[in-house]
Coordinates of C-alpha atoms in Angstrom, one line a residue:
M1 CA -21.9 106.6 160.0
A2 CA -21.4 102.8 159.3
V3 CA -23.4 101.7 156.7
E4 CA -25.0 98.1 157.1
L5 CA -25.4 95.8 154.4
Q6 CA -28.0 92.2 154.4
L7 CA -25.4 89.4 153.3
S8 CA -27.5 85.7 152.0
W9 CA -25.2 81.9 150.6
E10 CA -25.5 78.8 150.7
D11 CA -23.0 77.2 152.6
P12 CA -21.7 74.3 150.3
A13 CA -21.1 72.1 152.7
T14 CA -24.2 71.4 155.0
S15 CA -26.7 72.9 151.9
T16 CA -28.6 75.8 155.1
V17 CA -28.3 78.9 153.6
E18 CA -27.0 81.8 156.6
Q19 CA -27.9 85.3 157.1
R20 CA -26.0 88.5 157.9
L21 CA -26.2 92.5 158.9
V22 CA -23.0 94.0 158.8
T23 CA -21.4 96.7 158.9
V24 CA -19.1 98.5 155.9
P25 CA -15.7 97.8 155.3
V26 CA -17.3 94.0 155.0
A27 CA -13.6 91.3 154.6
F28 CA -14.5 88.0 152.9
G29 CA -11.8 85.1 153.4
R30 CA -10.5 82.0 155.5
D31 CA -8.0 83.8 157.3
E32 CA -9.3 86.7 160.5
Q33 CA -5.9 88.5 160.0
A34 CA -5.0 89.1 156.6
M35 CA -8.2 89.9 156.5
R36 CA -8.3 92.4 159.5
T37 CA -4.8 93.4 157.8
A38 CA -6.8 94.2 154.4
I39 CA -9.2 96.6 156.4
N40 CA -6.8 98.0 158.5
D41 CA -8.4 97.3 161.7
S42 CA -11.2 99.3 161.4
E43 CA -14.5 98.6 162.1
G44 CA -16.4 96.2 160.3
T45 CA -17.2 93.1 159.3
L46 CA -14.6 89.4 159.1
V47 CA -16.8 86.7 156.6
V48 CA -14.6 83.4 157.6
L49 CA -15.9 81.4 154.7
P50 CA -13.6 78.3 155.1
H51 CA -13.9 76.4 152.4
K52 CA -10.4 76.0 150.4
Q53 CA -11.6 78.0 146.9
V54 CA -11.5 81.0 148.8
S55 CA -8.2 83.0 149.0
R56 CA -6.5 84.3 152.9
C57 CA -8.5 87.4 151.7
H58 CA -11.0 87.1 149.2
A59 CA -13.0 90.1 149.0
L60 CA -13.6 93.4 150.1
I61 CA -16.9 95.4 150.3
V62 CA -15.7 98.9 150.7
G63 CA -17.9 102.4 151.1
K64 CA -16.2 104.5 148.4
E65 CA -17.6 108.5 146.8
G66 CA -21.0 107.4 148.1
E67 CA -20.4 104.3 146.0
L68 CA -20.3 100.3 147.4
E69 CA -17.8 99.0 145.6
L70 CA -16.7 95.0 145.8
V71 CA -12.8 94.5 145.0
D72 CA -11.4 91.9 144.2
K73 CA -7.8 90.6 146.8
S74 CA -8.0 87.3 144.8
T75 CA -5.8 85.4 142.9
N76 CA -8.8 83.4 141.2
G77 CA -11.1 85.8 141.0
T78 CA -14.6 87.1 142.2
F79 CA -18.1 86.5 139.9
L80 CA -20.3 89.6 139.9
N81 CA -23.7 88.8 139.0
G82 CA -22.0 86.0 137.0
Q83 CA -18.9 88.0 135.7
H84 CA -15.4 86.7 136.6
F85 CA -13.3 90.1 137.7
L86 CA -9.5 89.7 138.6
G87 CA -7.6 92.3 141.2
T88 CA -10.0 95.0 140.1
N89 CA -12.7 97.3 141.8
R90 CA -16.5 97.1 140.7
Q91 CA -19.4 98.9 142.1
I92 CA -22.3 97.3 144.0
Q93 CA -25.7 97.9 144.8
D94 CA -28.9 96.2 145.9
G95 CA -29.5 93.3 144.6
D96 CA -26.5 91.8 143.3
R97 CA -25.5 88.4 143.2
F98 CA -21.6 87.7 143.3
Q99 CA -19.2 84.6 144.2
I100 CA -17.0 83.8 146.3
G101 CA -15.7 80.0 145.7
P102 CA -18.6 77.5 145.8
Y103 CA -19.9 80.2 148.0
K104 CA -23.6 82.5 146.3
I105 CA -23.8 85.2 148.0
A106 CA -27.1 87.8 148.0
L107 CA -26.3 91.4 148.9
S108 CA -29.5 93.2 150.0
T109 CA -30.4 96.4 151.8
I110 CA -32.4 95.8 155.5
G111 CA -36.2 94.9 155.4
T112 CA -35.6 92.5 152.7
L113 CA -34.9 88.8 154.8
P114 CA -35.9 85.9 153.7
P115 CA -38.8 84.7 155.8
S116 CA -37.3 81.6 156.9
P117 CA -32.9 80.8 158.3
S118 CA -33.6 77.0 156.3
M119 CA -34.7 78.9 152.9
R120 CA -32.6 77.4 150.0
L121 CA -31.5 80.2 148.0
P122 CA -32.5 79.7 144.2
A123 CA -29.7 79.1 141.7
D124 CA -28.5 82.6 140.4
S125 CA -26.4 84.0 136.8
T126 CA -23.1 83.6 139.0
A127 CA -22.9 79.9 139.0
V128 CA -19.7 78.5 137.8
L129 CA -21.0 77.3 134.2
P130 CA -19.4 73.9 133.9
G131 CA -16.4 74.2 131.7
V132 CA -15.9 77.4 131.5
Y133 CA -13.8 78.2 134.8
H134 CA -14.0 74.8 136.5
D135 CA -13.3 71.0 135.0
S136 CA -17.2 69.1 135.8
L137 CA -15.2 65.5 136.4
T138 CA -12.8 66.5 139.4
G139 CA -14.3 70.4 140.6
L140 CA -11.2 71.3 139.6
P141 CA -10.6 74.5 138.2
N142 CA -9.3 74.0 134.0
R143 CA -7.2 75.6 132.0
N144 CA -9.1 78.7 131.3
M145 CA -9.1 79.6 135.5
F146 CA -5.1 78.6 135.1
M147 CA -3.8 81.4 132.6
S148 CA -6.4 83.7 134.3
L149 CA -4.6 82.5 137.8
L150 CA -0.7 83.0 135.7
Q151 CA -1.6 86.5 134.1
T152 CA -2.5 88.3 137.9
L153 CA 1.1 86.8 139.0
W154 CA 2.4 88.0 135.4
E155 CA 1.1 91.7 136.5
R156 CA 1.9 91.5 140.5
L157 CA 5.9 90.7 139.6
T158 CA 6.2 94.6 137.9
V159 CA 5.7 95.1 141.5
E160 CA 6.5 92.5 143.7
T161 CA 10.1 91.8 141.6
S162 CA 11.2 88.6 144.6
L163 CA 7.8 87.5 144.2
L164 CA 8.7 83.3 144.4
F165 CA 5.7 80.4 143.1
A166 CA 6.2 77.7 141.1
V167 CA 3.7 76.3 138.3
V168 CA 4.2 72.0 138.6
H169 CA 2.7 70.3 135.2
L170 CA 1.8 66.6 136.1
D171 CA 1.2 63.4 133.0
I172 CA -0.4 60.7 134.1
D173 CA 1.8 58.1 132.7
R174 CA -0.9 55.2 132.6
L175 CA -4.2 56.6 132.3
Q176 CA -4.9 55.1 128.9
Q177 CA -4.4 51.8 130.6
V178 CA -6.5 51.7 133.0
N179 CA -9.0 53.0 130.6
D180 CA -8.3 49.6 128.0
S181 CA -7.8 47.8 132.0
L182 CA -10.4 48.6 133.9
G183 CA -12.7 50.9 131.1
Y184 CA -13.7 55.1 130.5
R185 CA -15.9 55.2 133.3
V186 CA -13.1 53.5 136.6
G187 CA -10.9 55.8 134.3
D188 CA -13.1 58.9 135.1
K189 CA -13.0 57.7 138.8
L190 CA -8.9 57.9 139.0
L191 CA -8.7 61.0 137.7
A192 CA -11.3 62.7 140.5
A193 CA -9.2 60.6 142.9
I194 CA -5.9 62.2 142.0
A195 CA -7.5 65.3 142.0
R196 CA -8.6 64.9 145.8
R197 CA -5.6 63.5 146.1
L198 CA -4.3 67.0 144.8
R199 CA -6.5 68.8 147.3
Q200 CA -5.8 67.1 150.3
R201 CA -1.7 67.6 149.9
L202 CA -2.5 71.4 148.7
A203 CA -1.6 74.1 151.2
P204 CA -4.2 77.2 151.4
G205 CA -3.1 79.4 148.3
D206 CA -1.8 77.2 146.5
T207 CA -4.4 76.2 143.6
A208 CA -4.3 72.1 141.6
V209 CA -6.4 72.7 137.9
R210 CA -6.9 70.0 135.1
L211 CA -5.9 71.3 132.1
E212 CA -7.2 68.6 130.0
G213 CA -7.2 64.6 129.5
D214 CA -4.0 63.6 131.5
E215 CA -2.7 66.4 132.2
F216 CA -3.3 68.3 135.7
A217 CA -1.0 71.1 136.9
L218 CA 0.0 73.2 140.1
L219 CA 0.2 76.6 140.8
L220 CA 2.4 77.1 144.2
E221 CA 2.3 80.0 146.1
S222 CA 2.6 79.2 149.8
V223 CA 5.9 77.7 149.5
A224 CA 8.9 79.7 151.3
N225 CA 11.8 78.9 148.6
T226 CA 12.9 76.1 145.9
E227 CA 13.5 73.5 147.7
D228 CA 10.0 73.7 149.5
A229 CA 8.5 73.6 146.2
L230 CA 10.4 70.7 145.0
A231 CA 9.6 68.4 148.5
L232 CA 6.1 69.1 147.9
A233 CA 6.3 67.9 144.7
E234 CA 7.8 64.9 145.2
A235 CA 5.5 64.6 147.6
I236 CA 2.4 64.9 145.5
Q237 CA 4.2 62.0 143.7
R238 CA 4.6 59.7 145.6
D239 CA 0.5 60.3 147.2
L240 CA 0.1 59.4 143.3
A241 CA 2.4 56.3 143.3
A242 CA -0.1 54.4 146.3
A243 CA -3.1 52.5 144.7
F244 CA -5.9 53.9 144.1
T245 CA -9.0 51.6 144.7
L246 CA -11.9 51.7 142.2
E247 CA -14.8 49.8 142.5
D248 CA -12.7 47.3 144.4
K249 CA -10.3 46.9 141.8
E250 CA -6.7 48.5 142.4
A251 CA -4.7 50.9 139.7
F252 CA -1.5 52.5 139.8
I253 CA 0.0 55.1 138.2
T254 CA 3.0 56.7 138.0
V255 CA 3.2 60.5 137.4
S256 CA 6.0 62.0 134.9
M257 CA 6.5 66.4 136.5
G258 CA 7.8 69.2 135.4
V259 CA 8.3 72.2 137.5
A260 CA 8.9 76.1 136.1
F261 CA 10.0 78.6 139.1
S262 CA 8.5 82.5 138.4
H263 CA 12.5 83.3 138.5
V264 CA 12.7 82.4 134.7
P265 CA 12.6 85.1 132.1
V266 CA 9.0 84.9 130.3
T267 CA 7.2 87.0 127.7
Q268 CA 4.3 85.9 128.4
P269 CA 2.4 84.7 131.3
E270 CA 1.7 81.3 129.2
D271 CA 5.3 80.3 129.4
W272 CA 5.6 79.0 132.4
L273 CA 3.4 76.3 131.7
R274 CA 5.2 76.0 128.6
F275 CA 8.3 75.6 130.2
A276 CA 6.9 73.4 133.0
R277 CA 6.0 71.1 130.2
A278 CA 8.8 71.2 128.5
A279 CA 10.3 69.4 132.1
T280 CA 7.8 67.0 131.5
N281 CA 8.1 66.0 128.3
R282 CA 12.0 65.4 129.1
A283 CA 11.3 63.5 132.5
K284 CA 8.6 61.5 130.3
H285 CA 12.4 60.9 127.6
L286 CA 14.5 59.7 130.4
G287 CA 12.2 56.8 131.9
R288 CA 8.4 58.6 133.5
G289 CA 7.6 59.0 136.9
R290 CA 10.4 61.3 137.0
L291 CA 10.2 65.1 138.7
E292 CA 12.6 67.8 135.7
I293 CA 13.2 71.0 136.4
F294 CA 13.3 73.3 133.7
R295 CA 16.2 75.0 132.7
P296 CA 16.7 77.1 129.8
G297 CA 17.8 75.3 126.6
M298 CA 14.9 72.1 127.1
E299 CA 12.1 73.9 125.8
D300 CA 11.8 74.5 121.6
S301 CA 13.4 76.8 119.3
G302 CA 12.4 80.1 120.4
N303 CA 10.7 80.3 117.4
R304 CA 8.8 76.8 118.2
L305 CA 7.2 78.3 121.0
R306 CA 6.3 81.6 120.4
L307 CA 3.8 79.4 117.3
E308 CA 2.8 77.4 120.8
T309 CA 1.8 80.7 122.4
D310 CA 0.2 81.8 119.4
L311 CA -1.6 78.9 118.7
S312 CA -3.3 78.9 121.8
R313 CA -4.6 82.6 120.5
A314 CA -5.2 81.7 117.2
I315 CA -8.5 80.6 117.2
E316 CA -10.3 83.1 118.8
R317 CA -8.5 85.5 116.0
G318 CA -9.8 84.2 113.3
E319 CA -6.3 82.5 112.0
L320 CA -7.2 79.2 112.2
S321 CA -9.9 77.9 108.2
L322 CA -10.6 74.8 107.0
R323 CA -9.7 73.4 103.2
Y324 CA -11.7 71.0 101.7
Q325 CA -11.1 67.6 99.6
P326 CA -12.9 66.2 97.6
I327 CA -13.2 63.3 97.8
V328 CA -15.2 61.4 94.3
S329 CA -17.3 57.9 93.0
L330 CA -14.5 56.5 91.1
I331 CA -17.6 54.3 89.7
S332 CA -19.9 57.9 88.5
G333 CA -17.1 60.2 88.4
Q334 CA -19.0 62.7 90.5
I335 CA -18.1 64.3 94.4
V336 CA -19.5 63.1 96.8
G337 CA -17.9 64.7 99.9
F338 CA -15.1 66.4 101.0
E339 CA -12.5 65.5 104.0
A340 CA -12.0 69.2 106.3
L341 CA -7.9 70.2 106.8
V342 CA -7.4 72.5 109.3
R343 CA -4.8 75.5 108.3
W344 CA -3.1 78.2 110.4
H345 CA -2.0 81.3 108.6
H346 CA 0.0 83.7 111.4
P347 CA 0.1 87.0 110.7
E348 CA 3.9 87.0 110.3
T349 CA 5.2 83.6 109.6
G350 CA 2.8 82.9 106.8
W351 CA 0.8 79.9 106.3
I352 CA 2.1 77.4 108.6
P353 CA 2.6 73.6 107.6
S354 CA 0.0 71.1 108.2
D355 CA 2.0 68.8 109.9
Q356 CA 3.8 71.6 112.2
L357 CA 0.3 72.4 113.8
I358 CA -0.8 69.1 114.0
S359 CA 2.8 68.5 116.1
I360 CA 2.2 71.3 118.1
A361 CA -1.1 71.2 118.9
E362 CA -0.8 67.6 120.0
E363 CA 2.4 68.6 122.3
T364 CA 0.3 71.4 123.7
G365 CA -2.8 69.8 124.3
L366 CA -4.8 73.2 121.6
I367 CA -5.9 69.8 120.0
M368 CA -8.6 69.9 121.9
P369 CA -10.8 72.8 121.6
I370 CA -8.8 72.7 117.7
G371 CA -10.5 69.7 116.6
L372 CA -13.5 70.5 118.3
W373 CA -13.6 74.1 116.3
V374 CA -12.8 71.9 112.8
L375 CA -15.7 69.5 113.0
R376 CA -18.4 72.5 114.7
T377 CA -17.4 74.4 111.8
A378 CA -17.3 71.5 109.2
C379 CA -20.9 69.9 110.1
Q380 CA -22.1 73.9 109.5
Q381 CA -20.4 74.0 106.4
L382 CA -21.7 71.1 104.6
C383 CA -25.2 71.8 106.2
Q384 CA -25.2 75.1 104.1
W385 CA -23.9 73.2 101.2
Q386 CA -26.6 70.6 101.0
M387 CA -29.4 73.4 101.3
R388 CA -27.7 75.4 98.3
F389 CA -26.7 72.7 96.2
P390 CA -30.4 70.2 96.9
H391 CA -29.5 68.5 93.7
A392 CA -26.1 67.2 94.3
H393 CA -25.0 63.7 95.3
P394 CA -25.9 63.4 99.2
L395 CA -23.2 65.0 100.9
T396 CA -20.7 63.9 103.6
V397 CA -17.4 65.3 105.1
S398 CA -14.7 63.6 107.0
V399 CA -13.4 65.0 110.2
N400 CA -10.2 63.4 111.2
V401 CA -9.9 62.7 114.9
S402 CA -6.1 62.4 117.2
S403 CA -5.2 60.6 119.6
K404 CA -6.0 62.7 122.4
Q405 CA -9.1 63.6 121.0
F406 CA -10.4 60.0 121.0
I407 CA -9.1 59.1 124.8
Q408 CA -11.3 61.8 125.9
T409 CA -14.0 60.3 127.4
D410 CA -16.5 63.2 126.9
L411 CA -16.4 63.0 122.8
V412 CA -19.2 60.9 121.9
A413 CA -21.3 63.9 124.2
Q414 CA -19.2 66.7 122.7
I415 CA -20.6 65.0 119.1
T416 CA -24.1 64.6 119.7
E417 CA -24.4 67.9 120.6
V418 CA -23.0 69.4 117.5
L419 CA -24.2 67.3 115.5
Q420 CA -27.5 68.3 117.5
K421 CA -27.4 72.1 117.2
T422 CA -26.1 72.3 113.2
G423 CA -28.9 69.5 112.4
L424 CA -26.5 67.1 110.8
P425 CA -27.9 63.8 109.8
G426 CA -25.2 62.2 112.0
N427 CA -24.8 59.8 108.6
H428 CA -23.7 62.8 106.7
L429 CA -20.4 62.7 109.0
K430 CA -17.6 60.9 109.1
L431 CA -14.3 60.5 111.2
E432 CA -10.8 59.2 110.7
L433 CA -8.7 57.5 112.7
T434 CA -5.2 56.0 112.6
E435 CA -5.3 52.0 112.1
S436 CA -2.2 52.3 114.6
L437 CA -4.6 54.4 117.1
L438 CA -7.2 52.0 116.9
M439 CA -4.5 48.4 117.3
E440 CA -3.2 49.8 120.6
S441 CA -6.4 50.5 122.1
E442 CA -8.8 47.8 120.7
E443 CA -10.8 47.2 123.6
A444 CA -11.8 51.5 124.4
A445 CA -11.6 51.7 120.5
I446 CA -15.0 49.4 120.2
A447 CA -16.4 50.5 122.8
M448 CA -16.1 53.9 121.8
L449 CA -16.5 53.2 118.0
S450 CA -20.0 51.2 118.7
Q451 CA -20.9 54.4 120.9
L452 CA -20.4 57.1 117.2
R453 CA -21.6 54.7 115.3
E454 CA -25.2 54.3 116.6
L455 CA -25.1 58.1 115.6
G456 CA -25.0 57.4 112.3
V457 CA -21.7 58.3 111.9
Q458 CA -19.4 56.4 109.4
I459 CA -15.8 55.3 111.1
L460 CA -12.8 55.8 108.6
M461 CA -10.1 53.7 109.1
D462 CA -6.6 56.0 108.0
D463 CA -3.0 55.2 106.6
F464 CA -4.2 51.3 106.3
G465 CA -1.4 49.9 105.0
T466 CA 1.6 51.5 106.7
G467 CA 1.2 50.4 110.1
Y468 CA -0.2 46.9 112.2
S469 CA -2.3 45.3 109.7
N470 CA -3.8 42.7 112.2
L471 CA -6.3 41.0 109.6
A472 CA -7.6 39.0 112.2
R473 CA -8.0 42.1 115.1
M474 CA -9.1 44.6 112.2
R475 CA -12.3 42.7 111.7
T476 CA -13.7 43.1 114.8
L477 CA -13.5 46.5 114.7
P478 CA -17.0 48.6 113.8
T479 CA -15.6 50.3 110.9
D480 CA -17.1 50.9 107.7
V481 CA -14.2 52.3 105.5
L482 CA -10.5 51.7 104.8
K483 CA -8.9 54.6 103.9
V484 CA -5.6 53.1 101.3
D485 CA -2.8 55.5 102.0
K486 CA -1.5 57.0 99.6
S487 CA 2.1 56.1 100.0
L488 CA 0.8 52.8 98.6
I489 CA -0.1 54.9 95.8
Q490 CA 2.3 56.9 94.3
S491 CA 4.5 53.8 93.2
L492 CA 2.0 51.5 91.4
D493 CA 4.5 48.9 90.7
D494 CA 3.0 45.4 90.7
Q495 CA 4.4 44.2 94.5
N496 CA 2.0 47.9 95.4
L497 CA -0.3 46.6 93.4
A498 CA -1.3 43.2 93.9
F499 CA -1.5 45.0 98.0
V500 CA -3.9 47.3 97.2
R501 CA -5.7 44.8 95.1
G502 CA -5.7 42.6 98.5
I503 CA -6.9 45.4 100.4
V504 CA -9.4 46.1 98.2
A505 CA -10.5 42.4 98.2
L506 CA -10.6 42.4 101.7
A507 CA -12.5 44.8 102.9
H508 CA -15.5 43.9 100.2
S509 CA -15.1 40.5 102.4
L510 CA -15.5 42.5 105.2
G511 CA -18.9 44.7 104.0
K512 CA -16.1 48.0 104.0
T513 CA -15.8 50.4 101.5
V514 CA -12.5 52.0 100.3
V515 CA -11.2 55.2 99.4
V516 CA -8.0 55.7 98.2
E517 CA -6.2 58.4 98.6
G518 CA -3.4 59.7 95.7
I519 CA -4.5 59.8 93.1
E520 CA -2.3 61.9 90.8
T521 CA -2.7 60.5 87.2
Q522 CA -5.2 58.8 85.0
D523 CA -3.1 55.9 84.9
Q524 CA -3.1 55.2 88.6
L525 CA -7.2 55.7 88.1
A526 CA -7.6 53.3 85.1
Q527 CA -5.9 50.4 87.2
L528 CA -8.1 51.2 90.7
R529 CA -11.3 51.7 88.8
E530 CA -10.6 48.4 86.7
M531 CA -9.9 46.7 90.9
G532 CA -13.5 48.2 91.9
C533 CA -12.2 50.8 94.2
A534 CA -15.1 53.2 95.0
Y535 CA -13.6 56.2 96.2
G536 CA -10.9 58.0 96.3
Q537 CA -9.1 61.6 97.0
G538 CA -5.7 63.3 94.9
Y539 CA -4.9 66.2 93.8
L540 CA -5.9 64.8 90.1
F541 CA -8.9 65.3 91.2
S542 CA -8.2 68.6 93.0
P543 CA -5.9 69.5 95.5
P544 CA -7.4 71.0 98.8
V545 CA -9.8 73.9 98.5
D546 CA -11.5 76.9 100.6
V547 CA -15.4 77.4 100.7
A548 CA -15.2 79.3 97.3
E549 CA -13.4 77.0 94.9
A550 CA -15.3 74.1 97.2
E551 CA -18.7 75.6 96.1
A552 CA -17.6 76.0 92.1
L553 CA -16.8 72.7 92.2
L554 CA -20.0 72.0 93.4
T555 CA -21.4 74.6 91.0
H556 CA -20.1 73.3 87.7
P557 CA -19.1 69.9 88.4
P558 CA -16.3 68.2 86.4
Q559 CA -16.6 64.2 85.4
W560 CA -14.1 62.8 85.9

């Protein structure tokens, strides 16, 4: 005898509640023929959900051994009671809620209908949390979802060896210029408009995601051959080259694209995205606004590629750690703070050089989650030290911010949240940004830095003396500290000595303090003290050390 169920869900297009009395098996999806095939033309119910995020045949409810099971048939997963699952079965029962695309579906036994057809369903735990599987700015799936889709396709390839799909990586070439000239608010609207054009061009079954910042990716499963995939990618490139009208202003962008096909041998599903990104880098190197197909040899060395893959899991595996280098008052000789520096101990290779770690993180986009982890961990650690060593000088912690982090429109919100959750006062956090970064995007930098300073956060201009050194423009930047690059200290000859002395005098005239890095000898220390430099760090005081060694310095502070 057929099993009957009551389903209720809110239509995202009309915000009204739909109710259906259904007979098991039940198929959910956009394509009636695909759903009918999935239930083998047996007696049952087809529930058509027209939203584009729903697969042709997304999921089934079937009876099995006296139980009901929800069967995921999609490539982007189904949510049951808030839990995401892909390509498997889950038992369900009265009262369960599941989500297919944007549809939140409540299952109940007959007799529990809501009293009114227009009654709105309350929010429930099946809602997708922003930032977990979807990007809140564009509404597209995000990197986490994309990795899940690639994992599913990787598993399918072991059975369907002729399966064809294409992974396309997109890099927006001129987003920063739009942010600089029109503002970050318009830049956000541009990203949302790009997402709309991608959705409009893609066929059912294809997926567009926003990876991070100005990077998007496409998963093309609807294509019949490689020529179709390339034609679609080129059409998207033309779509995005057309003018965008944003707040009555026109903006133009170009897009560099890289394509990796499913027939390229991979050892991990993430490799398809790595290969597509390598092809994009090739396109940018050849002049931007181009499309390149991945070919063997286009990627970095095999070891580099393996490190890129391994770095994506380094945080969750606990392979990243922080080292803390003391910052010392050159007047009192006491420790006044620490610079937090990230280190990576690879389980097979050992310690990865810091410059290589940062390079890989920036090229892959992993610098964003790693940077947030560093910020959160450093602030938590400083709070612990302030409680444990209450008689020490009021300690601060300095954290480096990369260019890719700085262009994130939610950077201020992230820092605000970290300060609130850790309880660290804003004036105990210092952010280090390079001189070249601040000078290249002056207008945007001033707006961002002003917001950060409202939180009490201090801004350090790092590597000062090695970049533009545009003193007139530097006066307008809301920074607090100039950090003199160690290259000027390593050889304090007459010329460098005069240069450093000039920097210190300039900083004092502008009401800024100076930190000199790379101090290694007592002679250097004496010369810097003589010219009135306030703070310094370097191997004379201590190399970067782990938490235990830093605590030893705080417990028995040396006097320099």
